[in-house]
Short mmCIF file of C-alpha atoms in Angstrom, two decimals:
data_model
loop_
_atom_site.label_atom_id
_atom_site.label_comp_id
_atom_site.label_asym_id
_atom_site.label_seq_id
_atom_site.Cartn_x
_atom_site.Cartn_y
_atom_site.Cartn_z
CA MET A 1 166.23 97.02 111.82
CA THR A 2 164.13 94.22 110.35
CA ALA A 3 161.81 92.14 112.51
CA LEU A 4 162.90 88.74 113.71
CA PRO A 5 161.86 85.90 111.36
CA ASP A 6 159.18 84.39 113.61
CA ALA A 7 158.17 81.65 111.16
CA ARG A 8 161.75 80.39 110.96
CA LEU A 9 162.12 80.61 114.71
CA ASP A 10 159.05 78.39 115.03
CA GLN A 11 160.64 75.90 112.62
CA LEU A 12 163.85 75.81 114.66
CA LEU A 13 161.93 75.33 117.91
CA ALA A 14 160.00 72.46 116.31
CA ARG A 15 163.23 70.90 115.04
CA HIS A 16 164.77 71.12 118.51
CA ALA A 17 161.77 69.32 120.03
CA GLU A 18 161.89 66.72 117.24
CA ILE A 19 165.57 65.99 117.93
CA GLU A 20 164.95 65.78 121.67
CA HIS A 21 162.24 63.17 121.04
CA ALA A 22 164.50 61.21 118.65
CA LEU A 23 167.37 61.16 121.16
CA SER A 24 165.08 59.66 123.78
CA GLY A 25 164.30 56.76 121.42
CA SER A 26 167.73 55.03 121.55
CA PRO A 27 169.02 55.77 118.02
CA ASP A 28 172.15 54.04 116.66
CA ALA A 29 175.55 55.45 117.64
CA ASP A 30 176.20 57.47 114.46
CA THR A 31 172.71 58.98 114.49
CA TYR A 32 173.04 59.77 118.18
CA VAL A 33 176.30 61.67 117.64
CA ARG A 34 174.90 63.60 114.66
CA LEU A 35 171.65 64.52 116.44
CA SER A 36 173.45 65.41 119.68
CA ARG A 37 175.62 67.92 117.83
CA GLU A 38 172.61 69.49 116.13
CA PHE A 39 170.73 69.57 119.45
CA ALA A 40 173.66 71.28 121.18
CA ASP A 41 173.95 73.78 118.31
CA LEU A 42 170.25 74.71 118.49
CA SER A 43 169.92 74.77 122.30
CA PRO A 44 171.33 78.30 122.94
CA LEU A 45 169.02 79.73 120.27
CA VAL A 46 166.01 77.86 121.66
CA ALA A 47 166.74 79.09 125.20
CA SER A 48 167.00 82.69 123.95
CA VAL A 49 163.78 82.44 121.92
CA LYS A 50 161.83 80.96 124.84
CA ALA A 51 163.11 83.68 127.19
CA LEU A 52 162.25 86.36 124.62
CA ARG A 53 158.70 85.10 124.12
CA ALA A 54 158.13 84.80 127.88
CA ALA A 55 159.25 88.42 128.29
CA GLN A 56 156.99 89.49 125.42
CA ARG A 57 154.01 87.90 127.19
CA GLU A 58 154.93 89.67 130.43
CA ARG A 59 155.25 92.96 128.57
CA ALA A 60 151.82 92.50 126.98
CA GLY A 61 150.35 91.79 130.43
CA ALA A 62 151.91 94.95 131.86
CA GLN A 63 150.58 97.01 128.92
CA ALA A 64 147.11 95.61 129.43
CA LEU A 65 147.16 96.77 133.05
CA ILE A 66 148.39 100.22 132.03
CA GLU A 67 145.63 100.64 129.46
CA ASP A 68 142.81 99.19 131.61
CA PRO A 69 140.79 102.12 133.06
CA ALA A 70 139.84 99.90 136.01
CA THR A 71 143.47 99.63 137.17
CA ASP A 72 144.06 101.78 140.23
CA PRO A 73 146.77 104.50 139.86
CA GLU A 74 149.26 102.81 142.17
CA MET A 75 149.00 99.51 140.30
CA ALA A 76 149.25 101.32 136.96
CA GLU A 77 152.47 103.02 138.08
CA LEU A 78 153.94 99.66 139.11
CA ALA A 79 152.96 98.26 135.71
CA ARG A 80 154.67 101.18 133.95
CA GLU A 81 157.86 100.57 135.95
CA GLU A 82 157.74 96.88 135.10
CA ALA A 83 157.17 97.75 131.42
CA ARG A 84 160.31 99.92 131.38
CA GLU A 85 162.38 97.08 132.87
CA LEU A 86 160.89 94.59 130.41
CA ASP A 87 161.62 96.88 127.46
CA ALA A 88 165.30 96.87 128.39
CA ARG A 89 165.26 93.09 128.83
CA LEU A 90 163.47 92.65 125.49
CA ASP A 91 166.23 94.62 123.75
CA GLU A 92 168.87 92.33 125.30
CA LEU A 93 166.97 89.15 124.47
CA THR A 94 166.24 90.25 120.90
CA HIS A 95 169.95 90.94 120.39
CA ALA A 96 170.79 87.50 121.83
CA VAL A 97 168.39 85.83 119.38
CA ARG A 98 169.86 87.78 116.45
CA LEU A 99 173.37 86.64 117.43
CA ALA A 100 172.20 83.04 117.80
CA LEU A 101 170.72 83.18 114.28
CA LEU A 102 174.06 84.12 112.72
CA PRO A 103 175.82 81.42 110.68
CA LYS A 104 178.13 79.40 112.88
CA ASP A 105 181.76 78.68 112.07
CA ALA A 106 182.02 74.91 112.37
CA MET A 107 185.60 75.26 113.61
CA ASP A 108 184.93 77.71 116.46
CA ALA A 109 184.99 75.01 119.13
CA ARG A 110 188.30 73.56 117.92
CA GLY A 111 191.82 74.03 119.15
CA VAL A 112 194.40 75.98 117.18
CA ILE A 113 197.58 75.48 115.20
CA LEU A 114 199.50 78.71 115.83
CA GLU A 115 202.40 79.79 113.62
CA VAL A 116 204.52 82.84 114.48
CA ARG A 117 207.27 83.85 112.04
CA ALA A 118 209.79 86.69 112.16
CA GLY A 119 209.34 89.12 109.28
CA THR A 120 211.30 92.22 108.34
CA GLY A 121 213.72 93.45 110.97
CA GLY A 122 216.39 90.78 111.42
CA ASP A 123 217.24 89.87 115.02
CA GLU A 124 214.68 92.33 116.38
CA ALA A 125 211.91 90.63 114.36
CA ALA A 126 212.87 87.26 115.87
CA LEU A 127 212.81 88.77 119.37
CA PHE A 128 209.37 90.23 118.68
CA ALA A 129 208.15 86.87 117.36
CA GLY A 130 209.22 85.45 120.71
CA ASP A 131 207.28 88.16 122.55
CA LEU A 132 204.16 87.37 120.52
CA PHE A 133 204.42 83.63 121.08
CA ARG A 134 204.80 84.11 124.84
CA MET A 135 201.76 86.43 124.77
CA TYR A 136 199.65 83.69 123.19
CA GLU A 137 201.16 81.05 125.48
CA ARG A 138 200.16 83.06 128.55
CA PHE A 139 196.71 83.78 127.11
CA ALA A 140 196.29 80.04 126.56
CA GLY A 141 197.17 79.42 130.20
CA LEU A 142 194.61 81.99 131.36
CA ASN A 143 191.96 80.17 129.31
CA GLY A 144 192.94 76.70 130.54
CA TRP A 145 194.35 75.52 127.20
CA SER A 146 197.44 73.37 126.87
CA VAL A 147 200.32 74.34 124.57
CA GLU A 148 202.32 71.80 122.55
CA VAL A 149 205.27 73.12 120.54
CA LEU A 150 205.45 71.28 117.20
CA SER A 151 208.56 72.90 115.74
CA MET A 152 210.77 75.91 116.24
CA THR A 153 213.79 77.68 114.84
CA GLU A 154 215.43 80.01 117.33
CA GLY A 155 216.81 83.43 116.41
CA THR A 156 220.53 84.08 116.69
CA ALA A 157 219.96 86.78 119.33
CA GLY A 158 216.97 85.09 120.97
CA GLY A 159 213.29 84.76 120.15
CA PHE A 160 212.23 82.70 117.16
CA LYS A 161 212.68 82.84 113.43
CA GLU A 162 209.69 80.51 113.38
CA ILE A 163 207.65 78.61 115.95
CA VAL A 164 204.63 76.37 115.41
CA ALA A 165 202.49 75.14 118.31
CA ALA A 166 199.17 73.45 118.94
CA LEU A 167 196.90 75.15 121.47
CA HIS A 168 194.52 72.47 122.69
CA GLY A 169 191.31 73.75 124.27
CA ASN A 170 187.62 74.13 123.59
CA GLY A 171 186.89 77.40 121.77
CA ALA A 172 190.53 78.35 121.17
CA TYR A 173 189.90 78.98 117.48
CA ALA A 174 186.86 81.18 118.18
CA LYS A 175 189.05 83.33 120.46
CA LEU A 176 192.16 83.57 118.29
CA LYS A 177 190.99 83.37 114.68
CA PHE A 178 191.24 87.14 114.18
CA GLU A 179 194.94 87.18 115.19
CA SER A 180 196.14 86.11 111.73
CA GLY A 181 198.11 88.78 109.90
CA VAL A 182 201.18 91.01 110.19
CA HIS A 183 201.97 92.36 113.66
CA ARG A 184 204.29 95.38 113.71
CA VAL A 185 206.47 96.58 116.58
CA GLN A 186 208.03 100.01 117.10
CA ARG A 187 210.71 100.13 119.80
CA VAL A 188 214.39 100.60 120.58
CA PRO A 189 215.85 97.14 119.95
CA GLU A 190 217.69 95.33 122.72
CA THR A 191 220.47 94.82 120.18
CA GLU A 192 220.70 98.55 119.36
CA GLY A 193 222.85 100.85 121.47
CA SER A 194 222.05 104.18 119.82
CA GLY A 195 218.52 104.49 121.18
CA ARG A 196 216.91 104.75 117.75
CA ILE A 197 213.37 103.42 117.36
CA HIS A 198 213.17 100.58 114.84
CA THR A 199 210.14 99.09 113.14
CA SER A 200 210.03 95.35 112.56
CA ALA A 201 207.32 92.77 112.08
CA ALA A 202 206.22 89.20 112.63
CA THR A 203 203.51 87.20 110.90
CA VAL A 204 200.91 85.21 112.81
CA ALA A 205 198.81 82.44 111.28
CA VAL A 206 195.97 80.83 113.24
CA LEU A 207 194.59 77.59 111.81
CA PRO A 208 191.88 75.40 113.34
CA GLU A 209 192.86 71.91 114.44
CA VAL A 210 191.43 69.58 111.81
CA GLU A 211 190.33 65.97 112.22
CA ASP A 212 190.60 63.16 109.67
CA VAL A 213 186.89 63.44 108.85
CA ASP A 214 187.23 67.13 107.97
CA ILE A 215 189.52 66.64 104.99
CA ASP A 216 190.44 63.62 102.87
CA ILE A 217 194.18 63.14 102.27
CA ASN A 218 195.29 60.42 99.88
CA GLU A 219 198.40 58.66 101.22
CA ALA A 220 199.59 58.26 97.62
CA ASP A 221 199.82 62.07 97.40
CA LEU A 222 202.38 62.25 100.21
CA ARG A 223 206.16 62.07 100.18
CA ILE A 224 207.50 61.36 103.67
CA ASP A 225 211.17 61.97 104.44
CA VAL A 226 213.00 61.36 107.71
CA PHE A 227 216.14 63.20 108.73
CA ARG A 228 218.24 64.06 111.74
CA ALA A 229 216.77 66.65 114.06
CA SER A 230 218.69 69.88 114.56
CA GLY A 231 219.19 71.99 117.63
CA ALA A 232 219.49 70.99 121.29
CA GLY A 233 219.34 67.34 122.23
CA GLY A 234 222.86 66.03 122.56
CA GLN A 235 224.07 62.81 120.95
CA HIS A 236 220.58 61.57 120.17
CA VAL A 237 219.85 64.52 117.88
CA ASN A 238 223.00 63.89 115.89
CA LYS A 239 222.55 60.13 115.48
CA THR A 240 218.85 59.38 115.12
CA GLU A 241 216.68 60.22 112.12
CA SER A 242 213.62 61.17 114.17
CA ALA A 243 212.56 64.34 112.34
CA VAL A 244 209.81 63.99 109.74
CA ARG A 245 209.10 66.06 106.63
CA ILE A 246 205.86 65.51 104.69
CA THR A 247 205.26 66.96 101.23
CA HIS A 248 201.75 67.05 99.78
CA LEU A 249 202.60 66.57 96.12
CA PRO A 250 199.43 68.00 94.49
CA THR A 251 199.71 71.33 96.31
CA GLY A 252 203.41 71.50 97.18
CA VAL A 253 202.61 72.13 100.87
CA VAL A 254 205.53 71.00 103.05
CA VAL A 255 205.50 70.50 106.82
CA ALA A 256 208.35 69.37 109.05
CA VAL A 257 208.30 68.39 112.73
CA GLN A 258 211.15 67.20 114.93
CA ASP A 259 211.20 65.73 118.41
CA GLU A 260 214.11 64.44 120.47
CA ARG A 261 213.01 60.80 120.38
CA SER A 262 209.88 59.65 118.59
CA GLN A 263 209.66 59.51 114.80
CA HIS A 264 206.13 58.10 115.14
CA LYS A 265 205.08 61.05 117.31
CA ASN A 266 206.65 63.50 114.87
CA LYS A 267 204.75 61.95 111.95
CA ALA A 268 201.45 62.26 113.83
CA ARG A 269 202.18 65.93 114.61
CA ALA A 270 203.23 66.61 111.03
CA MET A 271 200.00 65.06 109.72
CA ALA A 272 197.98 67.25 112.09
CA LEU A 273 199.81 70.31 110.79
CA LEU A 274 199.36 69.22 107.17
CA ARG A 275 195.61 68.68 107.65
CA ALA A 276 195.29 72.16 109.15
CA LYS A 277 197.20 73.78 106.27
CA LEU A 278 195.27 71.97 103.52
CA TYR A 279 191.93 72.68 105.18
CA ASP A 280 192.87 76.35 105.57
CA ALA A 281 193.89 76.57 101.90
CA GLU A 282 190.53 75.15 100.82
CA ARG A 283 188.67 77.51 103.11
CA GLU A 284 190.67 80.47 101.83
CA LYS A 285 189.60 79.59 98.27
CA ARG A 286 185.96 79.55 99.32
CA ASP A 287 186.30 82.82 101.23
CA SER A 288 188.08 84.59 98.36
CA ALA A 289 185.27 83.55 96.02
CA ARG A 290 182.87 85.43 98.32
CA ALA A 291 185.18 88.35 99.08
CA SER A 292 183.60 90.69 96.56
CA GLU A 293 180.20 90.14 98.16
CA ARG A 294 181.29 90.54 101.76
CA LYS A 295 182.36 93.70 103.55
CA VAL A 296 183.39 92.10 106.85
CA GLN A 297 186.97 93.29 107.20
CA VAL A 298 187.78 91.82 110.61
CA GLY A 299 187.41 88.25 109.46
CA SER A 300 189.33 88.53 106.21
CA GLY A 301 192.25 86.46 107.53
CA ASP A 302 194.63 87.92 104.93
CA ARG A 303 198.11 86.88 106.07
CA SER A 304 199.71 89.88 104.33
CA GLU A 305 197.45 92.42 106.02
CA ARG A 306 199.06 94.60 108.70
CA ILE A 307 196.58 94.20 111.51
CA ARG A 308 198.23 95.61 114.63
CA THR A 309 201.01 97.89 115.84
CA TYR A 310 202.74 97.59 119.23
CA ASN A 311 204.33 100.97 119.98
CA PHE A 312 206.66 100.76 122.99
CA PRO A 313 207.58 104.47 123.37
CA GLN A 314 203.87 105.35 123.69
CA GLY A 315 202.90 102.15 125.52
CA ARG A 316 200.06 101.56 123.09
CA VAL A 317 198.64 98.79 120.92
CA THR A 318 196.54 99.75 117.89
CA ASP A 319 194.38 97.34 115.92
CA HIS A 320 194.10 98.92 112.47
CA ARG A 321 191.05 96.91 111.33
CA ILE A 322 188.72 98.45 113.89
CA GLY A 323 190.68 101.59 114.79
CA LEU A 324 191.04 100.56 118.44
CA THR A 325 193.97 101.84 120.51
CA LEU A 326 194.65 100.60 124.02
CA HIS A 327 197.37 102.11 126.20
CA LYS A 328 197.98 98.72 127.83
CA LEU A 329 200.96 97.38 125.94
CA PRO A 330 202.65 95.55 128.89
CA GLU A 331 199.34 94.00 129.96
CA ILE A 332 198.54 92.87 126.41
CA LEU A 333 201.97 91.30 125.85
CA ALA A 334 201.59 89.60 129.24
CA GLY A 335 198.39 88.02 127.92
CA ASP A 336 196.26 89.61 130.64
CA ALA A 337 194.61 92.29 128.46
CA LEU A 338 194.70 90.41 125.15
CA GLY A 339 191.16 89.25 125.91
CA GLU A 340 189.97 92.85 125.71
CA LEU A 341 191.22 93.09 122.13
CA VAL A 342 189.88 89.63 121.26
CA ASP A 343 186.41 90.39 122.63
CA THR A 344 186.20 93.74 120.83
CA LEU A 345 187.18 92.14 117.52
CA THR A 346 184.53 89.45 118.00
CA THR A 347 181.88 92.07 118.80
CA GLU A 348 182.77 94.10 115.69
CA TYR A 349 182.67 90.96 113.53
CA GLN A 350 179.25 89.99 114.91
CA ALA A 351 177.94 93.51 114.33
CA ALA A 352 179.05 93.34 110.68
CA LEU A 353 177.44 89.92 110.25
CA LEU A 354 174.22 91.23 111.81
CA ALA A 355 174.15 94.10 109.33
CA GLU A 356 174.62 91.64 106.46
CA ALA A 357 171.86 89.41 107.79
CA GLU A 358 169.51 92.37 108.17
CA ASN A 359 170.17 93.47 104.60
CA ALA A 360 169.71 89.96 103.28
CA GLY A 361 166.49 89.41 105.20
CA TRP A 362 168.26 86.86 107.47
CA GLY A 363 168.42 84.07 104.87
CA GLU A 364 169.07 80.63 106.33
CA ARG A 365 170.78 79.76 109.59
#
């Protein structure tokens, strides 16, 4: 394990103090927003560094007492006990600083556009897609996020052929970004009377909510069509062209959103979905360009990758990327134990990033 880059830590501490001074000087609104974000980004690292250096000073003081021949035996023993406690604290604080030095994903604090689509397996795949969506919906509730369904196509036997929703809440993307991929289920279908175990699948895509400033979309590149919404809604659905379809001509990306009443609201939702898809496509290009250099499997985000199996007969859920199996299938699908999977994936991802940073000599934050 390489030593912490003390010179760079000093630079970051100095920059934090510089920003704090600038913010106290009544800067203009744009500068204030920009500096406030940088200050907030640096503050956790600065707090960890200050705590680490305070503990290092305490540890040096305890060692001095231990090594001083004038220290009486009882005091020396107390100093040795304190040194052992400080060593454990120093390990924790050093790890916290290393994590704070890792490159930050600018989208981690954002909400999420969640897409769940039935894959292979017919009606059973649609039912499973419904189970997955409800799992994320409940997990959102446990985390205090709101859920806004943007579009859905129901399965003939229940569940969803496709459902797209926005999960609004601070840090939703950081929690759910490793959920993208193919989720597989093994169970006796509700529609099957013979008791045979079937395997079917659903695909999950997790995109960060994107603001106008994050990606530039030329209105001239858009074709906007309106049409009658389908599904439940009575006479209004049949008579009013409230549904909106937007096609981004340069890329061919198409999004469609329908609501019972408001065409304006549907257009705003469709634009939010389009921004998320275009931003994700650009990010995927950048990530694929680096793929040969990086060995971090958890964060690959490959939509075609089978990431998890939900085995009902054995009551287990296995995440294939990290080889983790939990015999908590009902609790996970209820959303209650999904956090255990999410936290483990995040820890594994951070460990891989730490190893990269160590090998690269930490580089730049």
